[in-house]
């Protein structure tokens, strides 16, 4: 899957809106390295993880030993609205998986990476993605939103949505260390067959500087939505890390 799902080089990023509101932290994103999640499988080449960090509500800190995990409701990201990054049609929704405890301790991370993650990878995509939905943005661009809160998905397959519409809540289902949103663009509706697509956002960093691209890992940012919404049809040219040569 990793070799088959390696995307072609030289693709221009699709300009879409940031799918969350407020202050967030970028992790495992294509602004720092490609493939961002160290694999092309499940179309994750340009995927990004986002955790919510409002100034007045800090998230629990990582602990070496105790507590082993925390309830997802202790994290500001849990229950935060997930928004449509453009106008489109809902292709699929998957719900029903529980929001488990966080894995933000050393034993928890060891369990996540050496046991839970391996077991989940042997199953279907939903075991990794948790509760998720896929949105057709048009022109061969599909958006995937993973680790959603159980019972929070507000749309169904076939629904038409507008940019900025709430689709679901952020959760902690699937292969997740703590409540966060996993977001990616794909060339098709099936994560097992599609290629990852690069994207770009308009956003503002903590210093108030505006950017058009993808925040780097460890950068805090807030969305700056476009004044118009044309789905994913607009393409821009922006520097992205170059894919390494095939081995």
C-alpha atoms as an extended CHARMM CRD file, in Angstrom:
* protein
*
       247  EXT
         1         1  UNK       CA              0.0000000000        0.0000000000        0.0000000000  PROA      1               0.0000000000
         2         2  UNK       CA              2.8310000000        2.3900000000        0.8060000000  PROA      2               0.0000000000
         3         3  UNK       CA              4.3690000000        2.0460000000       -2.6460000000  PROA      3               0.0000000000
         4         4  UNK       CA              1.0900000000        1.8710000000       -4.5480000000  PROA      4               0.0000000000
         5         5  UNK       CA             -0.3210000000        4.9610000000       -2.8630000000  PROA      5               0.0000000000
         6         6  UNK       CA              2.7210000000        7.1460000000       -3.3700000000  PROA      6               0.0000000000
         7         7  UNK       CA              1.3160000000       10.2470000000       -5.1510000000  PROA      7               0.0000000000
         8         8  UNK       CA              2.8460000000       11.8360000000       -8.2510000000  PROA      8               0.0000000000
         9         9  UNK       CA              5.2340000000       14.7340000000       -7.6690000000  PROA      9               0.0000000000
        10        10  UNK       CA              4.6860000000       18.3330000000       -8.6930000000  PROA      10              0.0000000000
        11        11  UNK       CA              1.0400000000       18.6620000000       -7.6810000000  PROA      11              0.0000000000
        12        12  UNK       CA             -0.0830000000       22.1960000000       -6.8230000000  PROA      12              0.0000000000
        13        13  UNK       CA             -1.8320000000       22.5030000000       -3.4280000000  PROA      13              0.0000000000
        14        14  UNK       CA             -5.5960000000       22.8940000000       -3.3310000000  PROA      14              0.0000000000
        15        15  UNK       CA             -6.6080000000       26.0360000000       -1.4360000000  PROA      15              0.0000000000
        16        16  UNK       CA             -9.2500000000       25.0990000000        1.1340000000  PROA      16              0.0000000000
        17        17  UNK       CA            -10.4680000000       26.6150000000        4.3780000000  PROA      17              0.0000000000
        18        18  UNK       CA             -9.1650000000       25.5530000000        7.7810000000  PROA      18              0.0000000000
        19        19  UNK       CA            -11.6970000000       22.9980000000        9.1060000000  PROA      19              0.0000000000
        20        20  UNK       CA            -11.6560000000       24.3090000000       12.6960000000  PROA      20              0.0000000000
        21        21  UNK       CA            -12.1480000000       27.5930000000       14.5590000000  PROA      21              0.0000000000
        22        22  UNK       CA            -10.0170000000       29.1000000000       17.3080000000  PROA      22              0.0000000000
        23        23  UNK       CA             -6.3630000000       28.5320000000       18.2340000000  PROA      23              0.0000000000
        24        24  UNK       CA             -4.8730000000       25.1740000000       17.2530000000  PROA      24              0.0000000000
        25        25  UNK       CA             -1.4890000000       23.4610000000       17.1570000000  PROA      25              0.0000000000
        26        26  UNK       CA             -0.1700000000       21.7580000000       14.0170000000  PROA      26              0.0000000000
        27        27  UNK       CA              1.3920000000       18.3090000000       14.4050000000  PROA      27              0.0000000000
        28        28  UNK       CA              2.6350000000       15.6740000000       11.9480000000  PROA      28              0.0000000000
        29        29  UNK       CA              1.9490000000       18.0010000000        9.0260000000  PROA      29              0.0000000000
        30        30  UNK       CA              3.2940000000       18.4380000000        5.4770000000  PROA      30              0.0000000000
        31        31  UNK       CA              4.6260000000       21.9060000000        6.3190000000  PROA      31              0.0000000000
        32        32  UNK       CA              7.5670000000       20.1550000000        7.9890000000  PROA      32              0.0000000000
        33        33  UNK       CA              8.0190000000       16.8750000000        6.1420000000  PROA      33              0.0000000000
        34        34  UNK       CA              6.4830000000       14.6860000000        3.4420000000  PROA      34              0.0000000000
        35        35  UNK       CA              5.1290000000       12.1030000000        3.9280000000  PROA      35              0.0000000000
        36        36  UNK       CA              3.8580000000       13.8330000000        7.0450000000  PROA      36              0.0000000000
        37        37  UNK       CA              2.8180000000       10.6450000000        8.8450000000  PROA      37              0.0000000000
        38        38  UNK       CA              5.8640000000        8.7180000000        7.5680000000  PROA      38              0.0000000000
        39        39  UNK       CA              3.7340000000        6.6930000000        5.1640000000  PROA      39              0.0000000000
        40        40  UNK       CA              1.7460000000        7.0200000000        1.9330000000  PROA      40              0.0000000000
        41        41  UNK       CA             -0.7520000000        4.3540000000        3.0080000000  PROA      41              0.0000000000
        42        42  UNK       CA             -4.3750000000        5.3600000000        3.4730000000  PROA      42              0.0000000000
        43        43  UNK       CA             -3.5800000000        8.5020000000        1.4300000000  PROA      43              0.0000000000
        44        44  UNK       CA             -1.8020000000       10.0810000000        4.4240000000  PROA      44              0.0000000000
        45        45  UNK       CA              1.0540000000       11.6430000000        2.4460000000  PROA      45              0.0000000000
        46        46  UNK       CA             -0.0320000000       15.2220000000        3.2160000000  PROA      46              0.0000000000
        47        47  UNK       CA             -2.1860000000       14.5910000000        6.3030000000  PROA      47              0.0000000000
        48        48  UNK       CA             -2.0450000000       16.8590000000        9.3530000000  PROA      48              0.0000000000
        49        49  UNK       CA             -3.0630000000       16.5030000000       13.0090000000  PROA      49              0.0000000000
        50        50  UNK       CA             -4.5510000000       19.4120000000       14.9550000000  PROA      50              0.0000000000
        51        51  UNK       CA             -4.9800000000       19.8630000000       18.7130000000  PROA      51              0.0000000000
        52        52  UNK       CA             -6.9750000000       22.7170000000       20.2370000000  PROA      52              0.0000000000
        53        53  UNK       CA             -5.1860000000       25.1720000000       22.5500000000  PROA      53              0.0000000000
        54        54  UNK       CA             -7.3050000000       28.1860000000       23.5100000000  PROA      54              0.0000000000
        55        55  UNK       CA             -5.3960000000       30.6780000000       25.6550000000  PROA      55              0.0000000000
        56        56  UNK       CA             -7.8090000000       30.3260000000       28.5740000000  PROA      56              0.0000000000
        57        57  UNK       CA             -8.1050000000       26.5290000000       28.6040000000  PROA      57              0.0000000000
        58        58  UNK       CA             -4.7670000000       24.6770000000       28.5890000000  PROA      58              0.0000000000
        59        59  UNK       CA             -4.6990000000       21.0010000000       27.6950000000  PROA      59              0.0000000000
        60        60  UNK       CA             -3.4170000000       18.4250000000       30.2220000000  PROA      60              0.0000000000
        61        61  UNK       CA              0.3320000000       17.9820000000       30.0650000000  PROA      61              0.0000000000
        62        62  UNK       CA              2.1210000000       14.7730000000       29.1260000000  PROA      62              0.0000000000
        63        63  UNK       CA              2.9770000000       12.6280000000       32.1630000000  PROA      63              0.0000000000
        64        64  UNK       CA              5.7500000000       10.0740000000       32.2630000000  PROA      64              0.0000000000
        65        65  UNK       CA              4.0060000000        7.5120000000       34.4570000000  PROA      65              0.0000000000
        66        66  UNK       CA              0.7550000000        8.7080000000       36.0370000000  PROA      66              0.0000000000
        67        67  UNK       CA             -1.9950000000        9.1140000000       35.1690000000  PROA      67              0.0000000000
        68        68  UNK       CA             -1.7310000000        6.5150000000       32.4310000000  PROA      68              0.0000000000
        69        69  UNK       CA             -4.5640000000        8.1990000000       30.5210000000  PROA      69              0.0000000000
        70        70  UNK       CA             -7.1980000000       10.8840000000       30.9090000000  PROA      70              0.0000000000
        71        71  UNK       CA            -10.8280000000       11.1660000000       29.9470000000  PROA      71              0.0000000000
        72        72  UNK       CA            -11.1830000000       12.8730000000       26.5590000000  PROA      72              0.0000000000
        73        73  UNK       CA            -13.4400000000       15.5620000000       28.0150000000  PROA      73              0.0000000000
        74        74  UNK       CA            -10.4380000000       17.0180000000       29.8680000000  PROA      74              0.0000000000
        75        75  UNK       CA             -9.0030000000       18.2370000000       26.5560000000  PROA      75              0.0000000000
        76        76  UNK       CA            -10.2290000000       21.4740000000       24.9170000000  PROA      76              0.0000000000
        77        77  UNK       CA            -10.2460000000       19.7720000000       21.5110000000  PROA      77              0.0000000000
        78        78  UNK       CA            -12.8820000000       17.2560000000       22.5610000000  PROA      78              0.0000000000
        79        79  UNK       CA            -16.2610000000       18.4020000000       21.2890000000  PROA      79              0.0000000000
        80        80  UNK       CA            -14.8500000000       21.2970000000       19.2300000000  PROA      80              0.0000000000
        81        81  UNK       CA            -16.7520000000       21.8890000000       15.9550000000  PROA      81              0.0000000000
        82        82  UNK       CA            -15.2990000000       20.3730000000       12.7800000000  PROA      82              0.0000000000
        83        83  UNK       CA            -16.1510000000       22.5390000000        9.7620000000  PROA      83              0.0000000000
        84        84  UNK       CA            -16.4150000000       21.9640000000        6.0190000000  PROA      84              0.0000000000
        85        85  UNK       CA            -13.3160000000       23.4040000000        4.2800000000  PROA      85              0.0000000000
        86        86  UNK       CA            -15.3810000000       24.1260000000        1.1630000000  PROA      86              0.0000000000
        87        87  UNK       CA            -18.6870000000       23.4150000000       -0.4920000000  PROA      87              0.0000000000
        88        88  UNK       CA            -19.1870000000       19.7490000000       -1.3280000000  PROA      88              0.0000000000
        89        89  UNK       CA            -21.1540000000       16.5350000000       -1.0330000000  PROA      89              0.0000000000
        90        90  UNK       CA            -20.8130000000       14.0260000000        1.7870000000  PROA      90              0.0000000000
        91        91  UNK       CA            -19.6000000000       10.6940000000        0.3930000000  PROA      91              0.0000000000
        92        92  UNK       CA            -19.4910000000        8.5280000000        3.5060000000  PROA      92              0.0000000000
        93        93  UNK       CA            -19.7610000000        8.6330000000        7.2880000000  PROA      93              0.0000000000
        94        94  UNK       CA            -18.6350000000        6.0660000000        9.8490000000  PROA      94              0.0000000000
        95        95  UNK       CA            -19.7990000000        6.3300000000       13.4590000000  PROA      95              0.0000000000
        96        96  UNK       CA            -20.2510000000        4.1780000000       16.5420000000  PROA      96              0.0000000000
        97        97  UNK       CA            -16.7020000000        3.7910000000       17.8760000000  PROA      97              0.0000000000
        98        98  UNK       CA            -16.0950000000        4.9010000000       21.4410000000  PROA      98              0.0000000000
        99        99  UNK       CA            -13.9420000000        7.8370000000       22.4920000000  PROA      99              0.0000000000
       100       100  UNK       CA            -11.2610000000        6.1340000000       24.5720000000  PROA      100             0.0000000000
       101       101  UNK       CA             -8.9000000000        7.4610000000       27.2310000000  PROA      101             0.0000000000
       102       102  UNK       CA             -5.8790000000        9.4490000000       26.1070000000  PROA      102             0.0000000000
       103       103  UNK       CA             -2.4860000000        7.7810000000       25.7140000000  PROA      103             0.0000000000
       104       104  UNK       CA             -0.4760000000       10.7710000000       26.9640000000  PROA      104             0.0000000000
       105       105  UNK       CA              1.9290000000        8.9630000000       29.2740000000  PROA      105             0.0000000000
       106       106  UNK       CA              5.0030000000        6.8990000000       28.5130000000  PROA      106             0.0000000000
       107       107  UNK       CA              3.2300000000        3.5490000000       29.1330000000  PROA      107             0.0000000000
       108       108  UNK       CA              0.2460000000        4.8320000000       27.1740000000  PROA      108             0.0000000000
       109       109  UNK       CA              2.3490000000        5.7560000000       24.1510000000  PROA      109             0.0000000000
       110       110  UNK       CA              4.1950000000        2.4380000000       24.2620000000  PROA      110             0.0000000000
       111       111  UNK       CA              0.8490000000        0.6700000000       24.2370000000  PROA      111             0.0000000000
       112       112  UNK       CA             -0.4170000000        2.8880000000       21.3990000000  PROA      112             0.0000000000
       113       113  UNK       CA              2.5610000000        2.3550000000       19.1020000000  PROA      113             0.0000000000
       114       114  UNK       CA              3.5990000000       -1.2240000000       19.9030000000  PROA      114             0.0000000000
       115       115  UNK       CA              0.2400000000       -2.8750000000       20.5370000000  PROA      115             0.0000000000
       116       116  UNK       CA             -2.8550000000       -0.8600000000       19.6980000000  PROA      116             0.0000000000
       117       117  UNK       CA             -1.5330000000        0.7790000000       16.5290000000  PROA      117             0.0000000000
       118       118  UNK       CA             -0.2840000000       -2.5080000000       15.0640000000  PROA      118             0.0000000000
       119       119  UNK       CA             -3.5340000000       -4.3100000000       15.8110000000  PROA      119             0.0000000000
       120       120  UNK       CA             -5.6270000000       -1.4970000000       14.3400000000  PROA      120             0.0000000000
       121       121  UNK       CA             -3.4880000000       -1.4050000000       11.1840000000  PROA      121             0.0000000000
       122       122  UNK       CA             -4.3840000000       -5.0400000000       10.5060000000  PROA      122             0.0000000000
       123       123  UNK       CA             -8.0790000000       -4.2220000000       10.3300000000  PROA      123             0.0000000000
       124       124  UNK       CA            -10.1750000000       -1.9510000000        8.1540000000  PROA      124             0.0000000000
       125       125  UNK       CA             -9.4810000000        1.7890000000        7.7640000000  PROA      125             0.0000000000
       126       126  UNK       CA            -12.1750000000        2.6050000000       10.3230000000  PROA      126             0.0000000000
       127       127  UNK       CA            -10.0960000000        0.9490000000       13.0250000000  PROA      127             0.0000000000
       128       128  UNK       CA             -7.3700000000        3.5340000000       12.4280000000  PROA      128             0.0000000000
       129       129  UNK       CA             -9.5130000000        6.5130000000       11.4860000000  PROA      129             0.0000000000
       130       130  UNK       CA            -12.1520000000        5.9340000000       14.1340000000  PROA      130             0.0000000000
       131       131  UNK       CA            -15.3860000000        7.7840000000       13.5310000000  PROA      131             0.0000000000
       132       132  UNK       CA            -14.8210000000        9.6850000000       10.3000000000  PROA      132             0.0000000000
       133       133  UNK       CA            -16.4100000000       11.2330000000        7.2600000000  PROA      133             0.0000000000
       134       134  UNK       CA            -15.3750000000       11.8900000000        3.6670000000  PROA      134             0.0000000000
       135       135  UNK       CA            -16.4190000000       14.9610000000        1.7170000000  PROA      135             0.0000000000
       136       136  UNK       CA            -16.3090000000       15.3630000000       -2.0740000000  PROA      136             0.0000000000
       137       137  UNK       CA            -15.0830000000       18.9110000000       -2.7750000000  PROA      137             0.0000000000
       138       138  UNK       CA            -15.2730000000       18.5230000000       -6.5470000000  PROA      138             0.0000000000
       139       139  UNK       CA            -12.6610000000       18.3460000000       -9.3180000000  PROA      139             0.0000000000
       140       140  UNK       CA            -11.2990000000       15.0670000000       -7.9710000000  PROA      140             0.0000000000
       141       141  UNK       CA            -10.5670000000       16.3870000000       -4.4630000000  PROA      141             0.0000000000
       142       142  UNK       CA            -11.8930000000       14.5860000000       -1.3760000000  PROA      142             0.0000000000
       143       143  UNK       CA            -11.4260000000       15.6150000000        2.2560000000  PROA      143             0.0000000000
       144       144  UNK       CA            -11.2270000000       13.1080000000        5.1070000000  PROA      144             0.0000000000
       145       145  UNK       CA            -11.8200000000       13.9500000000        8.7860000000  PROA      145             0.0000000000
       146       146  UNK       CA            -10.8220000000       11.3230000000       11.3560000000  PROA      146             0.0000000000
       147       147  UNK       CA            -11.0820000000       10.6390000000       15.1260000000  PROA      147             0.0000000000
       148       148  UNK       CA            -14.5050000000       12.2890000000       15.3900000000  PROA      148             0.0000000000
       149       149  UNK       CA            -16.6000000000       12.1790000000       18.5360000000  PROA      149             0.0000000000
       150       150  UNK       CA            -19.0450000000        9.3000000000       18.6740000000  PROA      150             0.0000000000
       151       151  UNK       CA            -22.5850000000       10.3630000000       17.8370000000  PROA      151             0.0000000000
       152       152  UNK       CA            -21.5430000000       13.8580000000       16.7390000000  PROA      152             0.0000000000
       153       153  UNK       CA            -21.6770000000       13.5300000000       12.9420000000  PROA      153             0.0000000000
       154       154  UNK       CA            -24.3850000000       15.9000000000       11.7150000000  PROA      154             0.0000000000
       155       155  UNK       CA            -24.4910000000       14.9280000000        8.0400000000  PROA      155             0.0000000000
       156       156  UNK       CA            -25.2420000000       11.8240000000        5.9900000000  PROA      156             0.0000000000
       157       157  UNK       CA            -24.0110000000       10.4430000000        2.6800000000  PROA      157             0.0000000000
       158       158  UNK       CA            -25.4640000000       12.4680000000       -0.1640000000  PROA      158             0.0000000000
       159       159  UNK       CA            -25.9050000000       15.6910000000        1.8210000000  PROA      159             0.0000000000
       160       160  UNK       CA            -24.7010000000       18.8960000000        0.2210000000  PROA      160             0.0000000000
       161       161  UNK       CA            -22.7820000000       21.1920000000        2.5620000000  PROA      161             0.0000000000
       162       162  UNK       CA            -21.4620000000       24.7340000000        2.3590000000  PROA      162             0.0000000000
       163       163  UNK       CA            -18.0640000000       26.0430000000        3.4440000000  PROA      163             0.0000000000
       164       164  UNK       CA            -17.9110000000       26.5870000000        7.1860000000  PROA      164             0.0000000000
       165       165  UNK       CA            -20.8560000000       24.2990000000        7.9660000000  PROA      165             0.0000000000
       166       166  UNK       CA            -20.3670000000       22.1650000000       11.0670000000  PROA      166             0.0000000000
       167       167  UNK       CA            -19.9780000000       18.5210000000       10.1130000000  PROA      167             0.0000000000
       168       168  UNK       CA            -19.1770000000       16.8900000000       13.4560000000  PROA      168             0.0000000000
       169       169  UNK       CA            -17.2620000000       17.3020000000       16.7220000000  PROA      169             0.0000000000
       170       170  UNK       CA            -13.6230000000       16.5660000000       17.3980000000  PROA      170             0.0000000000
       171       171  UNK       CA            -13.2030000000       13.3150000000       19.3060000000  PROA      171             0.0000000000
       172       172  UNK       CA            -10.7560000000       10.6390000000       20.3700000000  PROA      172             0.0000000000
       173       173  UNK       CA            -11.8420000000        7.5330000000       18.4730000000  PROA      173             0.0000000000
       174       174  UNK       CA             -9.6150000000        5.1870000000       16.5130000000  PROA      174             0.0000000000
       175       175  UNK       CA             -5.8120000000        5.2660000000       16.6120000000  PROA      175             0.0000000000
       176       176  UNK       CA             -5.5160000000        8.4830000000       18.6060000000  PROA      176             0.0000000000
       177       177  UNK       CA             -3.2400000000        9.5220000000       21.4720000000  PROA      177             0.0000000000
       178       178  UNK       CA             -5.4920000000       12.3960000000       22.5820000000  PROA      178             0.0000000000
       179       179  UNK       CA             -8.5110000000       14.2850000000       21.1960000000  PROA      179             0.0000000000
       180       180  UNK       CA             -7.5060000000       15.8340000000       17.8860000000  PROA      180             0.0000000000
       181       181  UNK       CA             -8.5240000000       16.1900000000       14.2670000000  PROA      181             0.0000000000
       182       182  UNK       CA             -6.7400000000       14.2290000000       11.5640000000  PROA      182             0.0000000000
       183       183  UNK       CA             -7.3320000000       16.0060000000        8.2370000000  PROA      183             0.0000000000
       184       184  UNK       CA             -6.2090000000       15.0670000000        4.7310000000  PROA      184             0.0000000000
       185       185  UNK       CA             -7.0900000000       15.5870000000        1.0800000000  PROA      185             0.0000000000
       186       186  UNK       CA             -7.2710000000       12.6100000000       -1.2900000000  PROA      186             0.0000000000
       187       187  UNK       CA             -7.6700000000       11.9270000000       -5.0080000000  PROA      187             0.0000000000
       188       188  UNK       CA            -10.6260000000        9.5780000000       -4.4060000000  PROA      188             0.0000000000
       189       189  UNK       CA            -13.1970000000        8.5650000000       -1.8020000000  PROA      189             0.0000000000
       190       190  UNK       CA            -11.4800000000        5.3370000000       -0.6920000000  PROA      190             0.0000000000
       191       191  UNK       CA             -8.4640000000        5.8310000000        1.6440000000  PROA      191             0.0000000000
       192       192  UNK       CA             -7.1390000000        2.4060000000        0.6430000000  PROA      192             0.0000000000
       193       193  UNK       CA             -6.9600000000        3.3130000000       -3.0540000000  PROA      193             0.0000000000
       194       194  UNK       CA             -6.5800000000        7.0960000000       -3.2860000000  PROA      194             0.0000000000
       195       195  UNK       CA             -3.4250000000        9.2040000000       -3.3400000000  PROA      195             0.0000000000
       196       196  UNK       CA             -2.8260000000       12.0040000000       -0.8720000000  PROA      196             0.0000000000
       197       197  UNK       CA             -3.2050000000       15.5510000000       -2.2340000000  PROA      197             0.0000000000
       198       198  UNK       CA             -1.3600000000       18.6610000000       -0.9960000000  PROA      198             0.0000000000
       199       199  UNK       CA             -3.3860000000       21.5650000000        0.3390000000  PROA      199             0.0000000000
       200       200  UNK       CA             -2.9350000000       25.1310000000        1.5510000000  PROA      200             0.0000000000
       201       201  UNK       CA             -4.7220000000       27.2420000000        4.1550000000  PROA      201             0.0000000000
       202       202  UNK       CA             -4.9840000000       30.9300000000        4.9400000000  PROA      202             0.0000000000
       203       203  UNK       CA             -4.0850000000       31.3530000000        8.6000000000  PROA      203             0.0000000000
       204       204  UNK       CA             -2.5870000000       33.6990000000       11.1860000000  PROA      204             0.0000000000
       205       205  UNK       CA              0.1720000000       32.7370000000       13.6310000000  PROA      205             0.0000000000
       206       206  UNK       CA              0.4620000000       33.7780000000       17.2720000000  PROA      206             0.0000000000
       207       207  UNK       CA              2.3770000000       36.9120000000       16.2590000000  PROA      207             0.0000000000
       208       208  UNK       CA             -0.4760000000       38.0380000000       14.0220000000  PROA      208             0.0000000000
       209       209  UNK       CA              1.4150000000       37.3250000000       10.7950000000  PROA      209             0.0000000000
       210       210  UNK       CA             -0.7920000000       36.0210000000        8.0000000000  PROA      210             0.0000000000
       211       211  UNK       CA              0.2450000000       33.0160000000        5.9280000000  PROA      211             0.0000000000
       212       212  UNK       CA             -0.9320000000       31.0540000000        2.9220000000  PROA      212             0.0000000000
       213       213  UNK       CA              0.2770000000       27.4910000000        3.0960000000  PROA      213             0.0000000000
       214       214  UNK       CA              0.5340000000       24.8830000000        5.8650000000  PROA      214             0.0000000000
       215       215  UNK       CA              1.7670000000       25.5960000000        9.4200000000  PROA      215             0.0000000000
       216       216  UNK       CA              4.8750000000       23.7460000000       10.5140000000  PROA      216             0.0000000000
       217       217  UNK       CA              4.8840000000       21.1900000000       13.3010000000  PROA      217             0.0000000000
       218       218  UNK       CA              4.6840000000       22.9410000000       16.6520000000  PROA      218             0.0000000000
       219       219  UNK       CA              3.1570000000       26.1490000000       15.2510000000  PROA      219             0.0000000000
       220       220  UNK       CA              0.0800000000       27.6310000000       16.8940000000  PROA      220             0.0000000000
       221       221  UNK       CA             -2.3150000000       29.2860000000       14.4880000000  PROA      221             0.0000000000
       222       222  UNK       CA             -5.8260000000       30.5660000000       13.9110000000  PROA      222             0.0000000000
       223       223  UNK       CA             -7.7760000000       30.3250000000       10.6560000000  PROA      223             0.0000000000
       224       224  UNK       CA             -8.2200000000       33.2380000000        8.3010000000  PROA      224             0.0000000000
       225       225  UNK       CA            -11.0630000000       32.1590000000        6.0730000000  PROA      225             0.0000000000
       226       226  UNK       CA            -11.2690000000       33.2120000000        2.4590000000  PROA      226             0.0000000000
       227       227  UNK       CA            -13.7340000000       35.9250000000        1.5030000000  PROA      227             0.0000000000
       228       228  UNK       CA            -15.1150000000       33.6140000000       -1.1600000000  PROA      228             0.0000000000
       229       229  UNK       CA            -15.6640000000       29.8790000000       -1.3830000000  PROA      229             0.0000000000
       230       230  UNK       CA            -15.1650000000       28.0790000000       -4.6810000000  PROA      230             0.0000000000
       231       231  UNK       CA            -14.8590000000       24.5540000000       -3.3440000000  PROA      231             0.0000000000
       232       232  UNK       CA            -11.4420000000       23.0900000000       -4.0340000000  PROA      232             0.0000000000
       233       233  UNK       CA            -11.2890000000       24.4370000000       -7.5580000000  PROA      233             0.0000000000
       234       234  UNK       CA             -8.7300000000       27.1540000000       -6.9330000000  PROA      234             0.0000000000
       235       235  UNK       CA             -5.1520000000       26.0210000000       -7.1220000000  PROA      235             0.0000000000
       236       236  UNK       CA             -2.1110000000       27.9170000000       -5.9300000000  PROA      236             0.0000000000
       237       237  UNK       CA              1.6100000000       27.4290000000       -6.2320000000  PROA      237             0.0000000000
       238       238  UNK       CA              3.2850000000       27.0990000000       -2.8400000000  PROA      238             0.0000000000
       239       239  UNK       CA              6.5620000000       25.4900000000       -1.7380000000  PROA      239             0.0000000000
       240       240  UNK       CA              6.1680000000       22.0820000000       -0.1240000000  PROA      240             0.0000000000
       241       241  UNK       CA              8.7920000000       19.5430000000        0.9280000000  PROA      241             0.0000000000
       242       242  UNK       CA              9.9460000000       17.4670000000       -2.0350000000  PROA      242             0.0000000000
       243       243  UNK       CA              9.0960000000       13.7760000000       -1.9920000000  PROA      243             0.0000000000
       244       244  UNK       CA             12.2010000000       11.5890000000       -1.7460000000  PROA      244             0.0000000000
       245       245  UNK       CA             13.0840000000        9.4490000000       -4.7340000000  PROA      245             0.0000000000
       246       246  UNK       CA             11.4810000000        5.9880000000       -4.7830000000  PROA      246             0.0000000000
       247       247  UNK       CA             13.5520000000        3.2030000000       -3.3110000000  PROA      247             0.0000000000
